[in-house]
XYZ file of C-alpha atoms in Angstrom:
433
model
C 14.029 55.437 -10.990
C 11.531 55.854 -13.290
C 9.651 58.439 -14.866
C 5.618 57.784 -13.926
C 2.796 58.137 -16.462
C 1.831 61.742 -15.225
C 5.024 63.189 -15.786
C 5.271 61.511 -19.874
C 1.493 62.755 -19.975
C 2.968 66.316 -18.960
C 5.750 65.953 -20.962
C 4.020 65.275 -23.973
C 1.679 68.279 -23.465
C 4.660 70.717 -23.073
C 6.404 68.868 -26.642
C 2.487 69.434 -28.395
C 2.671 73.228 -27.223
C 6.043 73.177 -28.596
C 5.205 72.471 -32.188
C 2.103 74.958 -31.757
C 4.123 77.837 -30.492
C 6.227 77.506 -33.375
C 3.629 77.289 -35.907
C 1.524 80.328 -34.575
C 4.736 81.924 -32.365
C 2.710 84.324 -29.770
C 4.402 87.444 -27.600
C 5.656 85.274 -24.929
C 5.751 81.603 -25.524
C 3.695 80.215 -22.543
C 5.376 76.868 -23.893
C 8.517 77.697 -22.390
C 7.604 78.967 -19.109
C 5.621 75.728 -18.940
C 8.799 73.127 -19.629
C 10.990 75.443 -16.921
C 8.478 74.728 -14.409
C 7.886 71.302 -15.427
C 11.955 70.829 -15.435
C 11.765 72.567 -11.730
C 9.027 70.810 -10.226
C 10.174 67.308 -11.373
C 13.763 68.431 -10.045
C 11.977 68.815 -6.998
C 9.841 65.886 -6.776
C 13.354 63.446 -8.101
C 15.093 65.035 -5.611
C 12.973 64.311 -2.125
C 12.170 60.751 -3.242
C 16.112 60.482 -3.375
C 15.666 61.793 0.100
C 13.237 59.730 1.069
C 14.468 56.849 3.527
C 13.657 53.129 2.593
C 10.647 51.829 4.902
C 11.864 49.242 7.185
C 10.330 45.598 6.348
C 10.129 42.215 8.222
C 8.661 39.355 7.028
C 7.077 36.590 8.966
C 6.867 32.448 7.943
C 7.733 29.258 9.025
C 10.924 27.667 8.836
C 10.021 24.463 7.207
C 7.739 24.266 4.413
C 5.606 21.065 2.481
C 5.553 21.266 -0.922
C 2.803 21.787 -2.592
C 0.372 23.408 0.096
C 0.243 26.841 0.015
C 1.104 28.974 3.325
C 0.465 32.014 4.980
C 3.411 34.689 4.292
C 3.322 38.288 6.610
C 5.199 41.689 5.617
C 5.111 43.890 8.736
C 6.073 47.711 6.709
C 6.964 50.844 9.355
C 5.035 53.421 8.046
C 8.048 55.720 8.749
C 7.429 59.729 9.516
C 5.897 60.823 6.601
C 3.009 59.200 4.628
C 3.601 57.796 0.872
C 2.435 55.272 -1.194
C 4.051 52.262 -2.493
C 3.945 48.913 -4.147
C 5.071 46.235 -2.626
C 6.465 42.649 -3.795
C 8.514 39.636 -1.865
C 11.315 38.755 -4.033
C 9.938 34.618 -3.176
C 12.232 31.724 -4.307
C 11.247 31.577 -8.439
C 8.306 29.352 -9.681
C 6.470 29.169 -6.368
C 3.116 29.737 -6.737
C 2.004 33.244 -5.131
C -1.839 34.607 -4.112
C -1.729 38.118 -3.280
C 1.221 39.728 -4.878
C 1.986 42.704 -5.600
C 0.111 44.820 -3.399
C -0.317 49.051 -3.719
C -0.509 50.267 -0.153
C -0.373 53.929 1.656
C 1.950 54.235 4.111
C 0.119 56.116 7.577
C 3.113 58.224 9.508
C 3.441 56.071 12.975
C 1.416 52.752 11.910
C 2.986 49.377 11.092
C 1.128 48.157 7.625
C 0.158 44.248 7.336
C 0.557 42.444 3.742
C -0.415 39.156 3.890
C -0.241 36.536 0.826
C 0.060 32.818 0.544
C 2.918 30.535 -1.402
C 3.098 27.392 -2.822
C 6.344 25.631 -3.162
C 7.035 23.832 -5.836
C 10.275 21.763 -5.475
C 11.645 20.643 -2.363
C 15.007 21.163 -0.501
C 16.731 24.761 0.468
C 14.623 27.849 -0.826
C 16.218 31.346 -0.859
C 14.198 34.419 -0.495
C 15.785 37.481 -1.016
C 14.656 41.298 0.385
C 11.287 42.478 -0.478
C 11.141 44.763 -3.842
C 9.348 48.245 -3.150
C 8.245 50.619 -5.489
C 8.361 54.424 -3.902
C 6.377 56.894 -5.812
C 7.457 61.001 -5.493
C 5.132 63.304 -3.204
C 4.327 65.032 -6.630
C 3.701 61.363 -8.739
C 6.279 62.640 -11.698
C 8.636 60.092 -10.259
C 8.923 56.187 -8.889
C 11.689 54.496 -7.776
C 12.645 50.986 -6.830
C 13.948 49.878 -3.687
C 14.780 46.793 -1.528
C 14.152 46.405 2.039
C 14.297 43.599 4.390
C 16.385 40.552 4.558
C 17.235 37.615 2.891
C 16.153 34.638 4.898
C 16.813 30.767 4.271
C 13.837 28.097 4.200
C 13.732 24.369 3.573
C 10.993 22.566 1.624
C 10.287 18.765 3.024
C 7.716 16.577 1.336
C 4.409 17.181 2.288
C 4.325 17.090 6.107
C 0.634 18.270 6.607
C -1.239 15.231 6.801
C 0.296 14.530 9.852
C -0.861 17.353 11.606
C -3.707 16.232 11.252
C -2.941 13.146 12.009
C -1.162 13.541 15.439
C -5.008 14.072 17.368
C -6.189 11.384 16.415
C -6.136 7.207 16.497
C -4.040 5.648 15.250
C -7.213 3.131 13.900
C -9.228 6.477 13.093
C -5.813 8.159 10.971
C -5.936 5.136 8.922
C -9.302 5.721 8.153
C -8.339 9.067 7.119
C -6.059 8.337 4.552
C -8.448 5.947 2.954
C -6.945 2.385 4.800
C -9.960 -0.159 5.678
C -8.817 -2.937 6.973
C -10.904 -5.376 8.839
C -10.355 -6.310 12.644
C -10.772 -8.841 14.436
C -10.926 -8.840 17.445
C -9.235 -10.190 20.196
C -6.158 -11.761 17.460
C -3.420 -10.739 17.292
C 0.442 -12.028 19.154
C 1.229 -9.778 21.910
C -0.976 -10.657 25.151
C -2.961 -7.302 25.840
C -5.314 -8.444 28.737
C -7.944 -10.236 30.531
C -11.587 -9.488 30.066
C -14.907 -10.713 30.641
C -16.023 -13.062 27.920
C -18.294 -11.596 24.492
C -19.974 -13.272 21.963
C -18.124 -13.722 19.621
C -14.948 -14.624 21.459
C -13.300 -17.600 19.690
C -13.271 -20.437 22.157
C -9.123 -20.344 22.250
C -9.005 -17.089 23.417
C -10.739 -18.735 27.064
C -8.499 -18.800 30.133
C -10.296 -21.973 31.586
C -8.339 -21.027 34.616
C -9.352 -17.447 35.295
C -12.817 -18.148 34.626
C -12.934 -20.969 36.806
C -11.636 -17.933 39.387
C -14.129 -15.732 38.800
C -17.146 -18.303 38.801
C -17.626 -16.583 34.620
C -16.255 -16.979 31.354
C -12.689 -14.116 30.903
C -11.203 -13.910 27.846
C -7.510 -13.352 26.420
C -7.528 -10.134 24.447
C -4.113 -9.964 22.245
C -2.847 -6.999 20.212
C -0.944 -6.783 17.453
C 2.654 -7.480 17.990
C 4.934 -4.331 18.770
C 8.924 -3.212 17.955
C 8.998 -4.847 14.899
C 10.809 -3.327 11.879
C 9.455 -1.519 8.729
C 12.236 -0.025 5.880
C 10.958 1.959 3.113
C 13.060 1.364 -0.602
C 12.659 4.825 -2.519
C 13.590 4.256 -6.083
C 15.494 7.398 -7.232
C 16.139 6.940 -10.366
C 14.706 7.763 -13.817
C 11.477 6.524 -13.438
C 10.098 8.198 -10.951
C 11.049 11.098 -12.741
C 7.686 10.797 -13.785
C 5.286 14.223 -12.956
C 1.973 13.457 -12.687
C -0.205 16.055 -12.006
C 1.836 18.941 -9.558
C 4.368 16.633 -8.538
C 6.130 13.790 -9.816
C 5.968 10.092 -8.855
C 9.325 10.870 -6.665
C 7.025 13.212 -4.414
C 4.045 11.333 -4.051
C 6.365 8.423 -2.957
C 7.939 10.474 -0.474
C 5.024 11.655 0.835
C 2.836 8.581 1.265
C 6.147 7.409 2.452
C 5.840 9.735 5.604
C 2.471 8.858 6.080
C 2.797 4.723 6.584
C 5.906 5.825 8.696
C 4.375 7.868 10.884
C 1.220 5.300 11.694
C 3.469 2.251 11.900
C 5.340 4.742 14.499
C 2.451 5.030 15.861
C 1.733 1.435 15.938
C 5.041 1.086 18.401
C 7.264 -0.007 15.186
C 10.651 1.087 14.138
C 11.140 2.915 10.807
C 13.865 2.977 8.621
C 14.360 4.330 4.815
C 16.699 3.361 2.191
C 16.738 5.877 -1.592
C 19.048 3.941 -4.164
C 18.827 4.460 -7.903
C 20.173 7.796 -8.278
C 21.121 10.082 -4.681
C 21.567 7.409 -1.842
C 20.071 7.439 1.441
C 20.307 5.432 4.633
C 18.587 6.159 7.757
C 18.708 3.193 9.960
C 15.329 2.172 11.816
C 14.395 4.132 14.434
C 11.305 4.349 16.883
C 8.872 7.389 18.455
C 7.568 9.863 16.768
C 11.046 12.004 16.919
C 12.111 9.386 14.127
C 9.720 11.293 11.968
C 11.842 14.792 12.391
C 15.041 12.529 11.623
C 12.998 10.842 8.004
C 12.140 14.354 7.255
C 15.497 16.110 7.556
C 17.323 12.819 5.598
C 14.763 13.066 2.767
C 13.633 16.504 2.497
C 16.639 17.495 -0.021
C 16.269 14.062 -2.219
C 15.699 14.576 -6.085
C 15.397 11.601 -8.414
C 18.074 11.104 -11.342
C 18.226 10.443 -15.112
C 20.061 7.386 -14.293
C 18.717 3.543 -14.239
C 18.512 1.913 -11.066
C 20.461 -1.044 -9.716
C 17.507 -3.222 -7.996
C 20.085 -5.885 -7.105
C 23.262 -3.512 -5.699
C 20.079 -1.773 -3.793
C 19.296 -5.216 -2.067
C 22.735 -6.002 -1.899
C 23.155 -2.885 0.414
C 19.973 -3.239 1.932
C 21.260 -7.113 3.009
C 24.195 -5.809 4.552
C 22.804 -2.776 6.359
C 19.528 -4.407 7.627
C 19.997 -7.967 9.392
C 17.339 -7.650 11.696
C 13.915 -9.338 9.962
C 11.538 -6.438 8.850
C 8.976 -4.944 6.316
C 10.989 -3.865 3.301
C 8.560 -2.164 0.899
C 9.771 -1.105 -2.410
C 8.185 2.232 -4.294
C 8.641 1.929 -7.824
C 7.672 2.448 -11.300
C 7.911 -1.652 -12.138
C 8.695 -1.856 -16.426
C 8.463 -4.865 -18.172
C 12.241 -4.968 -18.904
C 13.013 -4.706 -14.961
C 11.539 -7.677 -14.322
C 14.335 -9.545 -14.267
C 16.424 -7.318 -12.014
C 13.736 -6.467 -9.550
C 12.691 -10.619 -9.063
C 16.741 -11.431 -8.507
C 16.294 -8.126 -6.202
C 13.807 -9.118 -4.428
C 14.450 -13.027 -4.152
C 17.611 -12.785 -2.570
C 15.994 -10.041 0.050
C 13.185 -12.458 0.788
C 15.660 -14.935 2.247
C 15.260 -12.483 5.344
C 12.187 -10.391 4.989
C 9.017 -10.157 3.995
C 8.711 -7.757 0.723
C 6.086 -5.479 -0.516
C 6.586 -3.630 -4.478
C 4.051 -0.782 -4.718
C 4.876 0.171 -8.415
C 3.303 3.765 -9.166
C 1.081 4.170 -12.173
C 0.703 7.143 -14.502
C -2.797 8.912 -13.681
C -3.248 9.596 -17.636
C -2.725 5.872 -18.860
C -6.299 4.905 -17.063
C -7.795 8.769 -18.590
C -6.429 7.809 -22.071
C -7.569 4.100 -22.246
C -11.197 5.106 -20.859
C -11.524 8.225 -23.243
C -13.611 7.870 -26.753
C -12.497 6.918 -29.781
C -12.955 9.149 -32.687
C -10.325 8.248 -35.009
C -7.652 6.454 -36.340
C -4.978 8.623 -34.012
C -7.621 7.977 -30.569
C -7.837 4.339 -31.832
C -3.768 3.648 -31.808
C -2.924 5.978 -28.897
C -5.605 3.303 -26.714
C -4.093 -0.066 -28.500
C -0.773 1.235 -27.464
C -1.691 1.931 -23.838
C -3.495 -1.273 -23.631
C -0.653 -3.113 -24.815
C 1.599 -1.463 -22.071
C -0.521 -1.975 -19.183
C -0.501 -5.689 -20.428
C 2.830 -5.904 -20.644
C 2.651 -3.835 -17.043
C 0.694 -6.132 -15.400
C 2.899 -9.330 -16.780
C 5.575 -8.147 -15.037
C 3.620 -7.740 -11.684
C 1.839 -11.274 -11.973
C 5.572 -12.573 -12.794
C 6.435 -11.275 -9.053
C 3.131 -12.404 -7.700
C 4.089 -16.010 -8.801
C 6.690 -15.810 -6.739
C 4.622 -14.991 -3.225
C 5.890 -10.785 -3.684
C 3.183 -8.693 -3.191
C 2.274 -6.345 -5.854
C 0.457 -3.251 -5.036
C -0.361 -1.512 -8.644
C -1.746 2.182 -7.865
C -1.263 5.620 -8.888
C 0.363 8.480 -7.217
C -3.009 9.844 -5.371
C -3.791 5.930 -3.632
C -0.428 5.034 -2.964
C -0.759 6.872 0.956
C -3.878 4.271 1.214
C -2.569 1.656 -0.512
C 0.827 1.314 1.480
C -0.996 1.743 4.862
C -3.320 -0.622 4.289
C -0.891 -3.626 3.078
C 1.082 -2.343 6.555
C -1.850 -3.160 8.733
C -2.830 -6.409 7.364
C 0.771 -7.729 7.478
C 0.482 -7.081 11.001
C -3.316 -7.876 11.763
C -2.323 -11.266 9.865
C 0.991 -12.016 12.013
C 3.119 -12.137 9.222
C 6.420 -10.953 10.351
């Protein structure tokens, strides 16, 4: 309970009147009458505020939130029996970016006021909404009181699944192009027989079915499609390398978002998708088919967080070899440094005995910006030289993997989704699995 600025001003006027009356005392000091009236009015106003019921508030929002994406929230406030002025602020999870609060409004009796605002979560995992904070004003405007209405509610913040909602109504090819992947398709190529059709200019002569052509008295080609029911396992590094911050999201959040995109498109292609998180916190999801697997992937990964520990790549390879017996495509997403190359190389060579392995190494966008920046003084030159040396060492580590026929993607977090999808589709196109 606090006095408003109006009451404070009235008290100041009364005080100044008392000072003036002490200097020039009148027959009936009016400041005493003014003070008595002000006291009675303030007490009566306070009593009316205390007796006023707290408005009912109902919060309307989604139970699942994608990280880094603003979503709407609506507060429905019952006007009650008497008109009143309130200030509204929702007690949302701390740290989330809010737009549209606090809000001041007038409640009309017999109606329900609606306050719309947007929130953007900044961390995955469970999050708690407390009640809604209301600041009521007394009828005469001399007092204001802070109250809490509504109920608590827990939501879950997932990796960014917003792109998946856009892909749902698109074909796998169009969704891939929307991500930014560019694949040169070869018509009629593949490993699984799809259908017989009339010969088209450009078809390979090896695809012509001569028996069918003889019966139909025209050239008939066999059309093949990419093999289905193959297996993709995304291996996410949850160690200290993924704590690097690139813009609003960490490398790990960007990797998790990209894993969702490539997994969704692989499921659309008829393949099975699994997940291994290793380094800090460990999680395992065995490969599953069908679009329902994306929900399982979200539940398994939504509260994963990278930890400030070193990743044991050999231990991860040993665990993956034990869990994943069937041959599949393994996509390791990490931030590779030159001091990691021996362990990573040994781990990948172990996995290569059965699987096809691709290593996606995330690069900080700030490195590219620093290298492209103009050099004006000695400090700029030192930074540019150190950056160039670091990138050269990084390239040497990648080349060491490529020399052992290991696919390496050296990309920023923004480029990662398209790079993973493009490499996955290229492997499918070439029948490497």
